[in-house]
């Protein structure tokens, strides 16, 4: 069975999970840590080398300040608690998103996490924080413009590869499998450039209840799909 090389997930439904239990939304965010650990473990077991998780979008700044504050503290606390364990599990951590929008305490943790060298890493975990697909394309366009202005790049050299290298996930293979929990069927400004040919998989389960069986089901369904990349059936991919 074909296993995806790169899985990208929109972890949605924390708030509804909590509300249904009469709990504050923050309890749902905290409960959302368990499925994160599960996904990391599943990727390691299945030999999936890239996992990208959407933790906080550029639009999530529109939430009440108390919820945003809770989430930022949760990210800081979790990074502190889990980094050693992740390194032991041969997981290297990277972040994508607009760091200028984040406070100094969280940026410090992000930089410390990224500075850690994991010898023989088996999984690259990328966390999208203060990330938006449109922001990503804007920063790539600026980087291109700057390179053209300085003469490092000519106008004719602007092609898909040149843009692909400058988007935040530049250098990583595109996600093969996109998963969204929580029932909504939309991209919500996630990886607009990189999801061009990803297989999309949606489920109604809310993120805190997403378990290893659900993950396995998504991977199994992915294995049964025929990816044609615009070609004709049966001709294989590419
Ligand atoms: C996803 O869950 C987590 C973040 C966006 C940070 P939500 O908080 O969006 O949960 P719902 O969609 O309101 O249930
Ligand atoms: C997408 O979920 C962002 C994250 C999971 C971090 P949202 O709950 O913010 O998306 P919408 O508002 O339903 O599109
Ligand atoms: Mg949501």
Tab-separated table of C-alpha atoms in Angstrom, residues 108-228:
chain	number	residue	atom	x	y	z
A	108	UNK	CA	12.288	32.507	21.900
A	109	UNK	CA	10.846	29.001	22.383
A	110	UNK	CA	10.412	28.545	18.652
A	111	UNK	CA	14.019	29.511	18.000
A	112	UNK	CA	15.258	27.238	20.791
A	113	UNK	CA	13.211	24.339	19.396
A	114	UNK	CA	14.562	24.880	15.881
A	115	UNK	CA	18.148	25.222	17.083
A	116	UNK	CA	18.067	21.766	18.593
A	117	UNK	CA	19.973	19.268	16.490
A	118	UNK	CA	18.321	15.853	16.254
A	119	UNK	CA	20.831	13.330	14.936
A	120	UNK	CA	19.218	10.812	12.601
A	121	UNK	CA	15.811	12.491	12.685
A	122	UNK	CA	13.019	10.250	11.378
A	123	UNK	CA	10.220	12.774	11.342
A	124	UNK	CA	10.125	16.455	10.441
A	125	UNK	CA	7.260	18.001	12.376
A	126	UNK	CA	6.280	21.422	11.045
A	127	UNK	CA	3.910	23.515	13.122
A	128	UNK	CA	2.043	26.295	11.340
A	129	UNK	CA	1.642	29.103	13.857
A	130	UNK	CA	0.288	32.529	12.936
A	131	UNK	CA	0.319	31.054	9.438
A	132	UNK	CA	-1.803	31.947	6.433
A	133	UNK	CA	-1.432	30.651	2.890
A	134	UNK	CA	-1.838	34.161	1.483
A	135	UNK	CA	0.708	35.585	3.912
A	136	UNK	CA	3.064	32.840	2.712
A	137	UNK	CA	2.619	33.821	-0.947
A	138	UNK	CA	3.111	37.492	-0.089
A	139	UNK	CA	6.381	36.825	1.726
A	140	UNK	CA	7.542	34.631	-1.185
A	141	UNK	CA	6.678	37.435	-3.643
A	142	UNK	CA	8.634	39.923	-1.553
A	143	UNK	CA	11.632	37.608	-1.407
A	144	UNK	CA	11.494	37.217	-5.187
A	145	UNK	CA	11.193	40.968	-5.723
A	146	UNK	CA	14.170	41.556	-3.472
A	147	UNK	CA	16.287	39.011	-5.334
A	148	UNK	CA	15.370	40.604	-8.654
A	149	UNK	CA	16.116	44.073	-7.263
A	150	UNK	CA	19.564	43.026	-6.049
A	151	UNK	CA	20.287	41.191	-9.298
A	152	UNK	CA	20.511	37.766	-7.625
A	153	UNK	CA	17.700	36.614	-9.896
A	154	UNK	CA	16.576	37.738	-13.332
A	155	UNK	CA	12.928	38.319	-14.169
A	156	UNK	CA	13.054	35.364	-16.605
A	157	UNK	CA	14.179	33.047	-13.803
A	158	UNK	CA	10.886	33.453	-11.958
A	159	UNK	CA	9.218	30.086	-12.418
A	160	UNK	CA	7.350	27.533	-10.293
A	161	UNK	CA	10.563	26.217	-8.777
A	162	UNK	CA	11.693	29.735	-7.831
A	163	UNK	CA	8.405	30.385	-6.031
A	164	UNK	CA	8.334	26.878	-4.552
A	165	UNK	CA	11.733	27.446	-2.940
A	166	UNK	CA	10.553	30.667	-1.318
A	167	UNK	CA	7.259	29.540	0.206
A	168	UNK	CA	7.543	28.492	3.835
A	169	UNK	CA	7.700	24.750	3.154
A	170	UNK	CA	10.278	25.266	0.395
A	171	UNK	CA	12.473	22.214	0.097
A	172	UNK	CA	9.895	19.789	1.493
A	173	UNK	CA	7.836	17.526	-0.739
A	174	UNK	CA	4.248	18.744	-1.150
A	175	UNK	CA	1.717	17.155	1.218
A	176	UNK	CA	0.365	13.947	-0.327
A	177	UNK	CA	-2.485	13.713	2.135
A	178	UNK	CA	-4.455	16.588	3.654
A	179	UNK	CA	-6.675	15.781	6.642
A	180	UNK	CA	-9.257	18.069	8.224
A	181	UNK	CA	-11.239	17.036	11.284
A	182	UNK	CA	-14.304	18.801	12.639
A	183	UNK	CA	-16.627	18.452	9.649
A	184	UNK	CA	-15.843	21.668	7.733
A	185	UNK	CA	-14.854	21.169	4.133
A	186	UNK	CA	-12.521	24.015	3.475
A	187	UNK	CA	-8.827	24.895	3.355
A	188	UNK	CA	-9.124	27.959	5.666
A	189	UNK	CA	-6.046	29.640	4.184
A	190	UNK	CA	-3.708	26.718	4.936
A	191	UNK	CA	-0.922	25.787	2.490
A	192	UNK	CA	-2.344	27.332	-0.696
A	193	UNK	CA	0.736	26.720	-2.835
A	194	UNK	CA	1.639	23.258	-1.555
A	195	UNK	CA	-1.822	21.669	-1.504
A	196	UNK	CA	-2.255	22.010	-5.282
A	197	UNK	CA	-2.359	18.231	-5.830
A	198	UNK	CA	-2.834	16.828	-2.319
A	199	UNK	CA	-5.470	14.184	-1.719
A	200	UNK	CA	-8.110	15.740	0.527
A	201	UNK	CA	-9.668	13.751	3.380
A	202	UNK	CA	-12.329	15.191	5.676
A	203	UNK	CA	-13.953	13.681	8.751
A	204	UNK	CA	-16.667	14.773	11.141
A	205	UNK	CA	-14.860	13.723	14.285
A	206	UNK	CA	-13.721	16.639	16.398
A	207	UNK	CA	-9.956	17.005	16.837
A	208	UNK	CA	-9.750	15.965	20.540
A	209	UNK	CA	-11.416	12.645	19.691
A	210	UNK	CA	-9.381	11.923	16.535
A	211	UNK	CA	-7.611	8.627	17.252
A	212	UNK	CA	-5.160	6.162	15.732
A	213	UNK	CA	-7.961	4.265	13.943
A	214	UNK	CA	-9.091	7.492	12.258
A	215	UNK	CA	-5.539	8.285	11.201
A	216	UNK	CA	-5.092	4.751	9.859
A	217	UNK	CA	-8.378	5.051	7.944
A	218	UNK	CA	-7.225	8.249	6.253
A	219	UNK	CA	-3.904	6.658	5.286
A	220	UNK	CA	-5.656	3.514	4.027
A	221	UNK	CA	-8.075	5.523	1.907
A	222	UNK	CA	-5.158	7.510	0.534
A	223	UNK	CA	-3.491	4.234	-0.460
A	224	UNK	CA	-6.554	3.281	-2.507
A	225	UNK	CA	-6.773	6.511	-4.479
A	226	UNK	CA	-5.459	6.932	-7.955
A	227	UNK	CA	-3.427	10.095	-8.331
A	228	UNK	CA	-3.421	11.173	-11.925
